[in-house]
CSV table of C-alpha atoms and ligand atoms in Angstrom, one decimal:
chain,number,residue,atom,x,y,z
J,242,MET,CA,-6.6,-48.7,31.7
J,243,SER,CA,-9.7,-49.2,29.6
J,244,LEU,CA,-10.1,-47.8,26.2
J,245,ASP,CA,-12.8,-45.3,27.1
J,246,VAL,CA,-10.5,-43.9,29.9
J,247,ILE,CA,-7.7,-43.5,27.5
J,248,PHE,CA,-10.0,-41.8,25.1
J,249,LEU,CA,-11.3,-39.4,27.8
J,250,LYS,CA,-7.7,-38.5,28.8
J,251,LEU,CA,-6.8,-37.9,25.2
J,252,MET,CA,-9.9,-35.8,24.8
J,253,SER,CA,-9.0,-33.5,27.6
J,254,GLY,CA,-5.5,-33.1,26.0
J,255,MET,CA,-7.1,-32.2,22.7
J,256,GLY,CA,-9.0,-29.4,24.4
J,257,VAL,CA,-5.7,-28.0,25.8
J,258,THR,CA,-4.0,-28.3,22.4
J,259,VAL,CA,-6.8,-26.5,20.6
J,260,SER,CA,-6.7,-23.8,23.3
J,261,ILE,CA,-3.0,-23.3,22.9
J,262,PHE,CA,-3.5,-23.0,19.2
J,263,LEU,CA,-6.3,-20.5,19.3
J,264,LEU,CA,-4.9,-18.3,22.1
J,265,THR,CA,-1.5,-18.2,20.3
J,266,LEU,CA,-3.2,-17.0,17.1
J,267,LEU,CA,-5.3,-14.5,19.1
J,268,PHE,CA,-2.2,-12.9,20.6
J,269,SER,CA,0.5,-13.3,18.0
J,270,ILE,CA,-1.4,-12.1,14.9
J,271,PRO,CA,-2.0,-8.6,16.4
J,272,LEU,CA,1.4,-8.6,18.2
J,273,GLY,CA,3.2,-9.1,14.9
J,274,LEU,CA,2.0,-5.7,13.7
J,275,PRO,CA,3.8,-3.4,16.2
J,276,ILE,CA,6.9,-5.6,15.9
J,277,THR,CA,6.8,-5.0,12.1
J,278,LEU,CA,6.2,-1.3,12.5
J,279,ALA,CA,9.1,-1.1,14.9
J,280,ARG,CA,11.3,-3.1,12.5
J,281,MET,CA,10.4,-0.7,9.6
J,282,SER,CA,10.5,2.4,11.7
J,283,LYS,CA,12.9,5.3,10.8
J,284,ASN,CA,14.0,5.2,14.4
J,285,LYS,CA,17.3,3.3,14.2
J,286,VAL,CA,17.2,2.1,17.9
J,287,LEU,CA,13.6,0.9,17.6
J,288,SER,CA,14.3,-0.9,14.4
J,289,ALA,CA,17.5,-2.5,15.7
J,290,LEU,CA,15.7,-3.7,18.9
J,291,SER,CA,12.9,-5.2,16.9
J,292,GLY,CA,15.5,-6.8,14.5
J,293,ILE,CA,17.3,-8.4,17.5
J,294,TYR,CA,14.0,-9.7,19.0
J,295,ILE,CA,13.0,-11.3,15.7
J,296,SER,CA,16.3,-12.9,15.1
J,297,VAL,CA,16.5,-14.3,18.6
J,298,MET,CA,13.0,-15.7,18.4
J,299,ARG,CA,13.6,-17.3,15.1
J,300,GLY,CA,17.2,-18.3,15.8
J,301,THR,CA,16.6,-20.3,19.0
J,302,PRO,CA,14.5,-23.4,19.5
J,303,LEU,CA,10.9,-22.7,20.6
J,304,MET,CA,11.2,-25.5,23.1
J,305,LEU,CA,14.1,-23.7,24.8
J,306,GLN,CA,12.0,-20.5,24.8
J,307,ILE,CA,9.1,-22.4,26.5
J,308,ILE,CA,11.4,-23.8,29.2
J,309,VAL,CA,13.1,-20.4,29.8
J,310,ILE,CA,9.8,-18.6,30.2
J,311,TYR,CA,8.4,-21.3,32.5
J,312,PHE,CA,11.4,-21.2,34.8
J,313,LEU,CA,12.2,-17.5,34.5
J,314,PRO,CA,10.0,-16.4,37.5
J,315,PHE,CA,11.7,-18.8,39.8
J,316,TYR,CA,15.3,-18.7,38.7
J,317,GLY,CA,15.1,-15.1,37.6
J,318,PHE,CA,13.1,-13.5,40.4
J,319,GLY,CA,12.7,-16.2,43.1
J,320,ILE,CA,8.9,-16.2,42.6
J,321,ASN,CA,7.2,-19.5,43.2
J,322,VAL,CA,4.7,-20.1,40.4
J,323,THR,CA,1.3,-21.8,40.7
J,324,ALA,CA,0.3,-24.9,38.7
J,325,GLY,CA,-1.7,-22.7,36.4
J,326,TYR,CA,1.4,-20.9,35.2
J,327,ARG,CA,2.4,-23.9,33.1
J,328,PHE,CA,-0.3,-23.2,30.6
J,329,ILE,CA,0.3,-19.4,30.8
J,330,ALA,CA,4.0,-19.9,30.1
J,331,VAL,CA,3.2,-21.9,27.1
J,332,ILE,CA,0.8,-19.3,25.7
J,333,ILE,CA,3.4,-16.5,26.4
J,334,ALA,CA,6.2,-18.4,24.7
J,335,PHE,CA,4.1,-19.4,21.7
J,336,SER,CA,2.7,-15.9,21.2
J,337,LEU,CA,6.1,-14.2,21.5
J,338,ASN,CA,7.6,-16.7,19.1
J,339,TYR,CA,4.9,-16.7,16.5
J,340,ALA,CA,4.6,-12.9,16.6
J,341,ALA,CA,8.2,-12.7,15.4
J,342,TYR,CA,7.4,-15.0,12.5
J,343,PHE,CA,4.2,-13.1,11.6
J,344,ALA,CA,6.1,-9.8,11.9
J,345,GLU,CA,8.5,-10.9,9.2
J,346,ILE,CA,5.6,-12.1,7.0
J,347,TYR,CA,3.9,-8.8,7.4
J,348,ARG,CA,7.0,-6.9,6.6
J,349,SER,CA,7.4,-8.7,3.2
J,350,GLY,CA,3.7,-8.0,2.6
J,351,ILE,CA,4.1,-4.3,3.3
J,352,GLN,CA,7.2,-4.1,1.2
J,353,SER,CA,5.3,-5.6,-1.8
J,354,ILE,CA,2.7,-2.8,-1.8
J,355,PRO,CA,3.5,-0.6,-4.8
J,356,ARG,CA,4.8,2.9,-4.2
J,357,GLY,CA,2.0,4.2,-6.3
J,358,GLN,CA,-0.5,3.3,-3.6
J,359,TYR,CA,1.2,5.5,-1.1
J,360,GLU,CA,1.6,8.3,-3.6
J,361,ALA,CA,-2.1,8.2,-4.7
J,362,ALA,CA,-3.1,8.3,-1.0
J,363,LEU,CA,-0.8,11.3,-0.3
J,364,ILE,CA,-2.1,13.2,-3.3
J,365,LEU,CA,-5.7,12.4,-2.2
J,366,GLY,CA,-5.1,13.8,1.3
J,367,TYR,CA,-4.7,10.7,3.4
J,368,SER,CA,-2.4,11.1,6.4
J,369,ASN,CA,0.3,8.5,7.0
J,370,THR,CA,-1.8,6.7,9.6
J,371,GLN,CA,-4.9,6.7,7.3
J,372,THR,CA,-2.8,5.4,4.5
J,373,PHE,CA,-1.4,2.6,6.6
J,374,ILE,CA,-4.7,1.5,8.1
J,375,ARG,CA,-7.0,1.9,5.1
J,376,ILE,CA,-4.8,1.3,2.1
J,377,VAL,CA,-1.7,-0.7,3.1
J,378,MET,CA,-2.9,-3.0,5.9
J,379,PRO,CA,-5.9,-4.6,4.1
J,380,GLN,CA,-3.8,-5.3,1.0
J,381,MET,CA,-1.0,-6.6,3.1
J,382,PHE,CA,-3.2,-9.1,4.8
J,383,LYS,CA,-4.4,-10.4,1.5
J,384,ARG,CA,-0.9,-10.8,0.2
J,385,VAL,CA,0.4,-12.6,3.3
J,386,LEU,CA,-2.5,-15.1,3.7
J,387,PRO,CA,-0.7,-18.0,1.9
J,388,ALA,CA,2.5,-17.5,4.0
J,389,MET,CA,0.4,-17.2,7.2
J,390,THR,CA,-1.4,-20.4,6.3
J,391,ASN,CA,1.9,-22.2,6.3
J,392,GLU,CA,2.9,-20.8,9.6
J,393,ILE,CA,-0.5,-21.6,11.2
J,394,ILE,CA,-0.2,-25.3,10.0
J,395,THR,CA,3.2,-25.4,11.6
J,396,LEU,CA,1.7,-24.1,14.8
J,397,VAL,CA,-0.7,-27.0,15.0
J,398,LYS,CA,2.2,-29.4,15.1
J,399,ASP,CA,4.4,-27.1,17.3
J,400,THR,CA,1.8,-27.1,20.1
J,401,SER,CA,3.2,-30.6,20.9
J,402,LEU,CA,6.5,-28.9,22.0
J,403,SER,CA,4.8,-27.8,25.2
J,404,PHE,CA,5.3,-31.4,26.5
J,405,ALA,CA,8.7,-29.9,27.4
J,406,ILE,CA,7.2,-28.5,30.6
J,407,ALA,CA,4.6,-31.3,30.9
J,408,THR,CA,1.6,-29.2,29.9
J,409,ALA,CA,-1.5,-31.4,29.8
J,410,GLU,CA,-2.0,-31.2,26.1
J,411,MET,CA,-2.6,-33.9,23.6
J,412,PHE,CA,1.0,-35.1,22.9
J,413,THR,CA,2.0,-35.1,26.6
J,414,MET,CA,-1.1,-37.1,27.5
J,415,ALA,CA,-0.5,-39.6,24.7
J,416,LYS,CA,3.1,-40.1,25.6
J,417,GLN,CA,2.2,-40.7,29.3
J,418,ILE,CA,-0.5,-43.2,28.5
J,419,ALA,CA,1.7,-44.9,25.9
J,420,ALA,CA,4.5,-45.4,28.5
J,421,LYS,CA,2.0,-46.6,31.2
J,422,GLU,CA,0.2,-49.0,28.8
J,423,ALA,CA,3.3,-50.0,26.8
J,424,SER,CA,1.3,-49.4,23.7
J,425,LEU,CA,1.7,-47.2,20.6
J,426,MET,CA,-2.0,-46.9,20.2
J,427,PRO,CA,-2.4,-43.6,22.2
J,428,LEU,CA,0.4,-42.0,20.1
J,429,MET,CA,-1.3,-43.2,16.9
J,430,ALA,CA,-4.5,-41.8,18.0
J,431,ALA,CA,-2.8,-38.5,18.7
J,432,GLY,CA,-1.3,-38.6,15.3
J,433,VAL,CA,-4.7,-39.0,13.7
J,434,PHE,CA,-6.0,-36.1,15.8
J,435,TYR,CA,-3.2,-33.7,14.6
J,436,TYR,CA,-3.8,-34.8,11.1
J,437,ILE,CA,-7.5,-34.1,11.2
J,438,PHE,CA,-6.9,-30.8,13.1
J,439,ASN,CA,-4.5,-29.6,10.4
J,440,PHE,CA,-6.9,-30.8,7.7
J,441,ILE,CA,-9.6,-28.6,9.2
J,442,VAL,CA,-7.3,-25.6,9.7
J,443,ALA,CA,-6.1,-25.9,6.1
J,444,ILE,CA,-9.7,-25.9,4.9
J,445,ILE,CA,-10.5,-22.8,7.0
J,446,CYS,CA,-7.4,-21.0,5.7
J,447,LYS,CA,-8.4,-21.8,2.1
J,448,LYS,CA,-11.9,-20.4,2.8
J,449,VAL,CA,-10.4,-17.2,4.2
J,450,GLU,CA,-8.1,-16.8,1.1
J,451,LYS,CA,-11.1,-17.5,-1.2
J,452,HIS,CA,-13.1,-14.8,0.7
J,453,PHE,CA,-10.4,-12.3,-0.4
J,454,ASP,CA,-10.6,-13.3,-4.0
J,455,TYR,CA,-13.2,-10.6,-4.7
J,456,TYR,CA,-10.4,-8.3,-5.7
J,457,LYS,CA,-7.0,-8.7,-7.4
J,458,ILE,CA,-3.9,-6.7,-6.6
X,198,MET,CA,-5.3,34.3,-11.5
X,199,GLU,CA,-2.1,32.4,-11.3
X,200,LEU,CA,-2.7,29.0,-9.8
X,201,LEU,CA,0.7,27.4,-10.2
X,202,ARG,CA,4.1,29.0,-10.1
X,203,VAL,CA,7.3,27.0,-10.4
X,204,GLU,CA,10.6,28.8,-10.6
X,205,ASN,CA,14.0,27.4,-11.4
X,206,CYS,CA,13.1,23.9,-10.2
X,207,ARG,CA,16.2,21.7,-9.9
X,208,LYS,CA,16.4,18.0,-9.0
X,209,SER,CA,19.2,15.4,-9.0
X,210,PHE,CA,19.1,11.7,-8.6
X,211,ASP,CA,22.4,10.0,-7.5
X,212,GLY,CA,24.4,13.1,-8.3
X,213,GLU,CA,23.0,13.4,-11.8
X,214,GLU,CA,21.0,16.5,-12.5
X,215,ILE,CA,17.7,15.5,-14.0
X,216,LEU,CA,15.9,18.9,-13.8
X,217,LYS,CA,18.2,21.9,-14.6
X,218,GLY,CA,16.0,24.8,-13.7
X,219,ILE,CA,12.4,24.5,-14.9
X,220,SER,CA,10.0,27.4,-14.6
X,221,LEU,CA,6.4,27.4,-15.3
X,222,SER,CA,3.4,29.6,-14.5
X,223,VAL,CA,-0.1,28.4,-15.1
X,224,ASN,CA,-3.2,30.6,-14.9
X,225,GLU,CA,-6.7,29.6,-14.0
X,226,GLY,CA,-8.4,27.9,-17.0
X,227,GLU,CA,-5.2,27.3,-18.9
X,228,VAL,CA,-4.3,23.9,-20.4
X,229,VAL,CA,-0.6,23.3,-20.7
X,230,SER,CA,0.9,20.2,-22.3
X,231,VAL,CA,4.4,19.0,-21.6
X,232,ILE,CA,6.0,17.0,-24.4
X,233,GLY,CA,9.5,15.7,-24.9
X,234,PRO,CA,11.6,12.5,-25.3
X,235,SER,CA,11.4,9.8,-22.7
X,236,GLY,CA,13.9,10.4,-19.9
X,237,SER,CA,13.9,14.2,-20.4
X,238,GLY,CA,12.5,14.7,-16.9
X,239,LYS,CA,8.8,15.3,-17.5
X,240,SER,CA,7.6,12.9,-14.8
X,241,THR,CA,10.2,14.2,-12.4
X,242,PHE,CA,9.0,17.7,-13.0
X,243,LEU,CA,5.4,16.8,-12.4
X,244,ARG,CA,6.3,14.9,-9.3
X,245,CYS,CA,8.3,17.9,-7.9
X,246,ALA,CA,5.3,20.1,-8.6
X,247,CYS,CA,3.0,17.7,-6.8
X,248,MET,CA,5.5,17.3,-4.0
X,249,LEU,CA,5.9,13.6,-4.4
X,250,GLU,CA,9.6,14.5,-4.8
X,251,THR,CA,11.4,17.2,-2.9
X,252,MET,CA,13.1,19.8,-5.0
X,253,ASP,CA,16.9,20.4,-4.6
X,254,GLY,CA,16.4,24.0,-5.6
X,255,GLY,CA,13.7,26.4,-6.7
X,256,PHE,CA,10.4,27.9,-5.7
X,257,LEU,CA,6.9,26.5,-5.7
X,258,ALA,CA,3.5,28.2,-5.0
X,259,TYR,CA,-0.1,27.3,-5.5
X,260,ALA,CA,-2.7,30.1,-5.8
X,261,GLY,CA,-0.3,32.6,-4.4
X,262,LYS,CA,0.6,30.4,-1.3
X,263,PHE,CA,4.2,29.4,-1.2
X,264,ALA,CA,4.8,25.7,-0.8
X,265,ALA,CA,8.6,25.7,-1.1
X,266,LYS,CA,11.3,28.3,-1.5
X,267,GLU,CA,15.1,28.5,-1.4
X,268,GLU,CA,16.8,29.8,1.6
X,269,ASN,CA,20.6,29.9,1.8
X,270,GLY,CA,20.9,27.4,-1.0
X,271,LYS,CA,18.5,24.9,0.6
X,272,VAL,CA,14.9,24.3,-0.2
X,273,VAL,CA,12.5,24.9,2.7
X,274,TYR,CA,9.0,23.6,2.5
X,275,ALA,CA,6.0,25.3,4.1
X,276,PRO,CA,4.9,23.9,7.5
X,277,HIS,CA,3.0,20.5,7.5
X,278,VAL,CA,-0.4,22.1,8.2
X,279,GLU,CA,-0.1,24.5,5.3
X,280,LEU,CA,1.2,21.8,2.9
X,281,LYS,CA,-1.9,19.8,3.7
X,282,GLU,CA,-4.1,22.8,2.7
X,283,ILE,CA,-2.0,23.4,-0.4
X,284,ARG,CA,-2.3,19.7,-1.5
X,285,LYS,CA,-6.1,20.3,-1.7
X,286,THR,CA,-5.6,22.7,-4.6
X,287,TYR,CA,-4.4,20.1,-7.0
X,288,GLY,CA,-5.0,16.5,-8.2
X,289,LEU,CA,-2.8,14.1,-10.1
X,290,VAL,CA,-3.8,11.4,-12.5
X,291,PHE,CA,-1.2,8.7,-12.8
X,292,GLN,CA,0.0,6.8,-15.8
X,293,ASN,CA,-0.9,3.5,-14.1
X,294,PHE,CA,-4.1,4.8,-12.4
X,295,ASN,CA,-3.1,3.7,-8.8
X,296,LEU,CA,-6.7,3.0,-7.9
X,297,PHE,CA,-7.1,1.2,-4.6
X,298,PRO,CA,-7.7,-2.4,-5.6
X,299,HIS,CA,-9.5,-3.5,-2.4
X,300,TYR,CA,-12.2,-0.8,-2.8
X,301,THR,CA,-15.1,-0.7,-5.1
X,302,VAL,CA,-15.2,2.0,-7.8
X,303,LEU,CA,-17.6,4.0,-5.6
X,304,LYS,CA,-15.5,3.7,-2.5
X,305,ASN,CA,-12.4,4.8,-4.4
X,306,VAL,CA,-14.2,8.0,-5.2
X,307,VAL,CA,-16.1,8.4,-1.8
X,308,GLU,CA,-13.4,7.8,0.8
X,309,PRO,CA,-10.9,10.6,-0.2
X,310,GLN,CA,-13.8,13.1,0.1
X,311,MET,CA,-14.7,11.8,3.5
X,312,ILE,CA,-11.1,12.1,4.6
X,313,ALA,CA,-11.4,15.7,3.4
X,314,GLY,CA,-14.2,16.1,5.9
X,315,LYS,CA,-17.4,15.5,3.9
X,316,THR,CA,-20.3,13.4,5.2
X,317,ARG,CA,-21.0,10.1,3.6
X,318,GLU,CA,-24.2,11.4,1.9
X,319,GLU,CA,-22.4,14.4,0.5
X,320,ALA,CA,-19.5,12.3,-0.7
X,321,GLU,CA,-21.6,9.6,-2.3
X,322,LYS,CA,-23.8,12.2,-4.1
X,323,LYS,CA,-20.7,13.9,-5.5
X,324,ALA,CA,-19.1,10.5,-6.4
X,325,LEU,CA,-22.2,9.3,-8.3
X,326,GLU,CA,-22.3,12.7,-10.1
X,327,CYS,CA,-18.6,12.4,-11.1
X,328,LEU,CA,-19.0,8.8,-12.2
X,329,GLU,CA,-22.0,9.6,-14.2
X,330,LYS,CA,-20.2,12.5,-16.0
X,331,LEU,CA,-17.5,10.0,-16.9
X,332,GLY,CA,-20.0,7.4,-18.1
X,333,LEU,CA,-19.2,5.0,-15.3
X,334,SER,CA,-22.6,4.9,-13.4
X,335,ASP,CA,-23.0,1.2,-14.0
X,336,LYS,CA,-19.5,0.4,-12.6
X,337,ALA,CA,-19.9,1.9,-9.2
X,338,LYS,CA,-20.2,-1.5,-7.4
X,339,ASN,CA,-17.3,-3.1,-9.4
X,340,TYR,CA,-13.8,-3.5,-8.3
X,341,PRO,CA,-11.0,-2.0,-10.4
X,342,CYS,CA,-9.7,-5.4,-11.5
X,343,GLN,CA,-13.1,-5.9,-13.2
X,344,LEU,CA,-12.6,-2.9,-15.4
X,345,SER,CA,-10.7,-2.2,-18.6
X,346,GLY,CA,-7.7,0.1,-18.5
X,347,GLY,CA,-9.6,2.9,-20.0
X,348,GLN,CA,-12.4,2.5,-17.5
X,349,GLN,CA,-9.9,2.4,-14.6
X,350,GLN,CA,-8.3,5.6,-15.8
X,351,ARG,CA,-11.6,7.3,-16.0
X,352,VAL,CA,-12.4,6.2,-12.4
X,353,SER,CA,-9.1,7.7,-11.3
X,354,ILE,CA,-10.0,10.9,-13.1
X,355,ALA,CA,-13.4,10.8,-11.3
X,356,ARG,CA,-11.6,10.2,-8.0
X,357,ALA,CA,-9.5,13.3,-8.6
X,358,LEU,CA,-12.4,15.5,-9.8
X,359,ALA,CA,-14.6,14.6,-6.8
X,360,LEU,CA,-12.1,16.5,-4.6
X,361,GLU,CA,-12.7,19.6,-6.8
X,362,PRO,CA,-9.1,20.5,-7.3
X,363,LYS,CA,-8.2,23.9,-8.9
X,364,VAL,CA,-5.4,22.3,-10.9
X,365,LEU,CA,-5.2,18.8,-12.4
X,366,PHE,CA,-2.0,17.1,-13.4
X,367,PHE,CA,-1.8,14.2,-15.8
X,368,ASP,CA,1.3,12.1,-16.3
X,369,GLU,CA,0.9,10.3,-19.6
X,370,PRO,CA,-2.7,9.2,-18.8
X,371,THR,CA,-3.0,7.0,-21.9
X,372,SER,CA,0.5,5.4,-22.0
X,373,ALA,CA,-0.5,2.3,-20.1
X,374,LEU,CA,-3.6,1.8,-22.3
X,375,ASP,CA,-4.2,-0.4,-25.4
X,376,PRO,CA,-4.4,1.9,-28.4
X,377,GLU,CA,-8.1,1.3,-28.8
X,378,LEU,CA,-8.8,2.5,-25.3
X,379,THR,CA,-6.9,5.8,-25.4
X,380,GLY,CA,-9.8,7.6,-27.2
X,381,GLU,CA,-12.2,7.4,-24.3
X,382,VAL,CA,-9.7,8.9,-21.9
X,383,LEU,CA,-8.6,11.6,-24.2
X,384,LYS,CA,-12.3,12.5,-24.8
X,385,VAL,CA,-12.8,13.0,-21.0
X,386,ILE,CA,-9.8,15.3,-20.9
X,387,ARG,CA,-11.1,17.2,-23.9
X,388,ASP,CA,-14.4,17.7,-22.2
X,389,LEU,CA,-12.6,19.0,-19.1
X,390,ALA,CA,-10.7,21.4,-21.3
X,391,ALA,CA,-13.9,22.7,-22.8
X,392,LEU,CA,-15.1,23.4,-19.2
X,393,HIS,CA,-11.9,25.4,-18.7
X,394,MET,CA,-10.5,23.0,-16.1
X,395,THR,CA,-6.9,24.1,-15.4
X,396,MET,CA,-4.7,21.2,-16.5
X,397,ILE,CA,-1.0,20.3,-17.0
X,398,ILE,CA,-0.7,17.3,-19.2
X,399,VAL,CA,2.4,15.2,-19.9
X,400,THR,CA,1.6,13.3,-23.1
X,401,HIS,CA,2.9,11.7,-26.2
X,402,GLU,CA,-0.4,12.2,-28.1
X,403,MET,CA,0.7,15.1,-30.3
X,404,ASN,CA,-2.6,15.7,-32.1
X,405,PHE,CA,-4.5,15.6,-28.9
X,406,ALA,CA,-2.0,18.0,-27.3
X,407,ARG,CA,-2.2,20.4,-30.2
X,408,GLU,CA,-5.9,20.5,-30.1
X,409,VAL,CA,-6.5,20.8,-26.4
X,410,SER,CA,-3.6,23.0,-25.2
X,411,ASP,CA,-3.4,26.7,-24.8
X,412,ARG,CA,0.3,26.3,-24.4
X,413,MET,CA,2.9,23.6,-25.1
X,414,ILE,CA,6.2,23.0,-23.5
X,415,PHE,CA,9.0,20.9,-25.1
X,416,MET,CA,11.3,19.5,-22.5
X,417,GLU,CA,14.7,18.0,-23.3
X,418,ASN,CA,17.5,16.9,-21.0
X,419,GLY,CA,16.0,18.6,-18.0
X,420,VAL,CA,15.4,22.0,-19.5
X,421,ILE,CA,12.5,23.6,-21.3
X,422,ARG,CA,13.8,23.9,-24.9
X,423,ALA,CA,10.7,25.4,-26.4
X,424,GLU,CA,7.5,26.9,-25.2
X,425,GLY,CA,4.5,28.5,-26.9
X,426,LYS,CA,1.2,28.2,-28.6
X,427,PRO,CA,0.8,24.7,-30.1
X,428,ASP,CA,0.9,26.0,-33.7
X,429,ASP,CA,4.2,27.9,-32.9
X,430,LEU,CA,5.8,24.6,-31.7
X,431,PHE,CA,4.5,22.6,-34.6
X,432,ASN,CA,5.9,25.2,-37.1
X,433,SER,CA,9.1,25.8,-35.2
X,434,ASP,CA,12.5,25.5,-37.0
X,435,ASP,CA,14.2,24.1,-33.9
X,436,GLU,CA,16.0,21.0,-35.3
X,437,ARG,CA,15.5,18.9,-32.1
X,438,LEU,CA,11.8,19.8,-31.8
X,439,LYS,CA,11.2,19.1,-35.5
X,440,SER,CA,13.0,15.7,-35.2
X,441,PHE,CA,11.0,14.8,-32.1
X,442,MET,CA,7.7,15.8,-33.6
X,443,GLY,CA,8.7,14.0,-36.8
X,444,LYS,CA,9.5,10.8,-35.0
X,445,LEU,CA,6.2,10.8,-33.2
X,446,SER,CA,4.0,11.6,-36.2
X,447,GLY,CA,5.9,9.0,-38.2
X,448,ASN,CA,4.6,6.3,-35.8
M,201,ADP,N1,13.6,7.9,-8.2
M,201,ADP,C1,14.6,8.0,-9.2
M,201,ADP,N2,15.8,7.6,-8.9
M,201,ADP,C2,16.8,7.7,-9.8
M,201,ADP,N3,16.7,8.2,-11.0
M,201,ADP,C3,15.4,8.6,-11.4
M,201,ADP,C4,14.3,8.5,-10.5
M,201,ADP,N4,13.2,9.0,-11.1
M,201,ADP,C5,13.6,9.4,-12.4
M,201,ADP,N5,15.0,9.1,-12.5
M,201,ADP,C6,15.7,9.4,-13.7
M,201,ADP,O1,15.5,10.7,-14.2
M,201,ADP,C7,15.4,10.7,-15.6
M,201,ADP,C8,14.2,11.4,-16.0
M,201,ADP,O2,13.1,10.5,-15.7
M,201,ADP,P1,11.6,11.0,-15.9
M,201,ADP,O3,11.3,12.2,-15.2
M,201,ADP,O4,10.7,9.8,-15.6
M,201,ADP,O5,11.5,11.2,-17.5
M,201,ADP,P2,10.3,11.3,-18.5
M,201,ADP,O6,9.0,11.3,-17.7
M,201,ADP,O7,10.5,12.5,-19.3
M,201,ADP,O8,10.4,10.1,-19.3
M,201,ADP,C9,15.6,9.3,-16.1
M,201,ADP,O9,16.9,9.2,-16.5
M,201,ADP,C10,15.4,8.5,-14.9
M,201,ADP,O10,16.1,7.3,-14.9
M,202,MG,MG1,7.4,9.9,-17.5
């Protein structure tokens, strides 16, 4: 295999890796919110269910979750999946898993908002929903940005776990080529890619945190 | 006209009775100060009156509309919709301001009005008016963190006033401020008193309270130990009151 073919293959894997990363964030960041709300709900059943969900998602390997979600339609319901399901299964597993982590981060963020903010809002005539959306949520996001940055950087590296079901992302490609060519070079190249990717992600996260520096809590 | 009526308000925390039956009636235009040693239940009383805490016993009404009453030994609050209306009759200025840090000064004053149903234009006009009255016109675009404590407290007073409450509560409005900043806040409250704003003020500023109040209340251990015109309290022979006043003026 010539170098430019190797490079092209890695490139296509890169695209898949970036897609997994972006789609996971797109779904898990919003999904974390209802999970937190359920967790913090006064309804004991709802709170317990959410608690179990979070603890299972955080207490079992993500790789196992990916494999289970990939094979569930067939072993669970006897449905034959199409080739495209591989990618979908990865996105579902990552989104569900990261939503649990984000939910816990949001919860600590919400709990750190002083009581006085709620009390002022109540006295000023805000409803509970208005208080949450206008007062609590924006401040929560600012407070949790550093913790979210950590999680997002972990996600860049975690995308490689989808090799478990042979998704055509960067790491899977690099591993295949390395085996075929008996060379470490493709894996090195992949390593460089992950490093640069993370570097860029960290810069963007810092920029977002900076953007919210216009006020202090 | 009677704007606030509290009868026999009782409140316990963790089995310990903090308020042992406090009654207070405040008429339109009256300024009432509440003084007393720390831990005597002043804040708890204010919070019960503002419905930030639920009472364990007693009666509460604003402008003749009942908010809470006792039935068969339990306190029953008015229906949610009515409480929402009743809440519009009063405002509260907190010791530590509780401004919304993510909003500009202007938005802090505008948004509550819009939630009450005003249009943006109306709300902004009113907000700018209030800010100007409190000498904060040039701070409208700033964030609370960019202001001094005294300025922040004045913003929080503007925020409360913009909703045009009939009664305004203050819980130690200058206690969180550096001594050199208390003056500007006390001046604002004095000006409001001159305009006959109905106010209930918890404070440790004895001279200010004496000067501004129509009536003073001395609280101790969850009861009202003395009540009357400022001069009556300052000339009282109640030993506890005398020692409390003495300690404060000795500072
Ligand atoms: N939320 C609460 N839970 C338990 N105890 C409380 C609570 N709020 C106030 N207390 C207690 O009630 C007493 C009176 O407090 P407070 O009303 O703040 O007094 P003051 O404002 O006169 O200093 C204090 O002993 C305080 O510890
Ligand atoms: Mg107090």
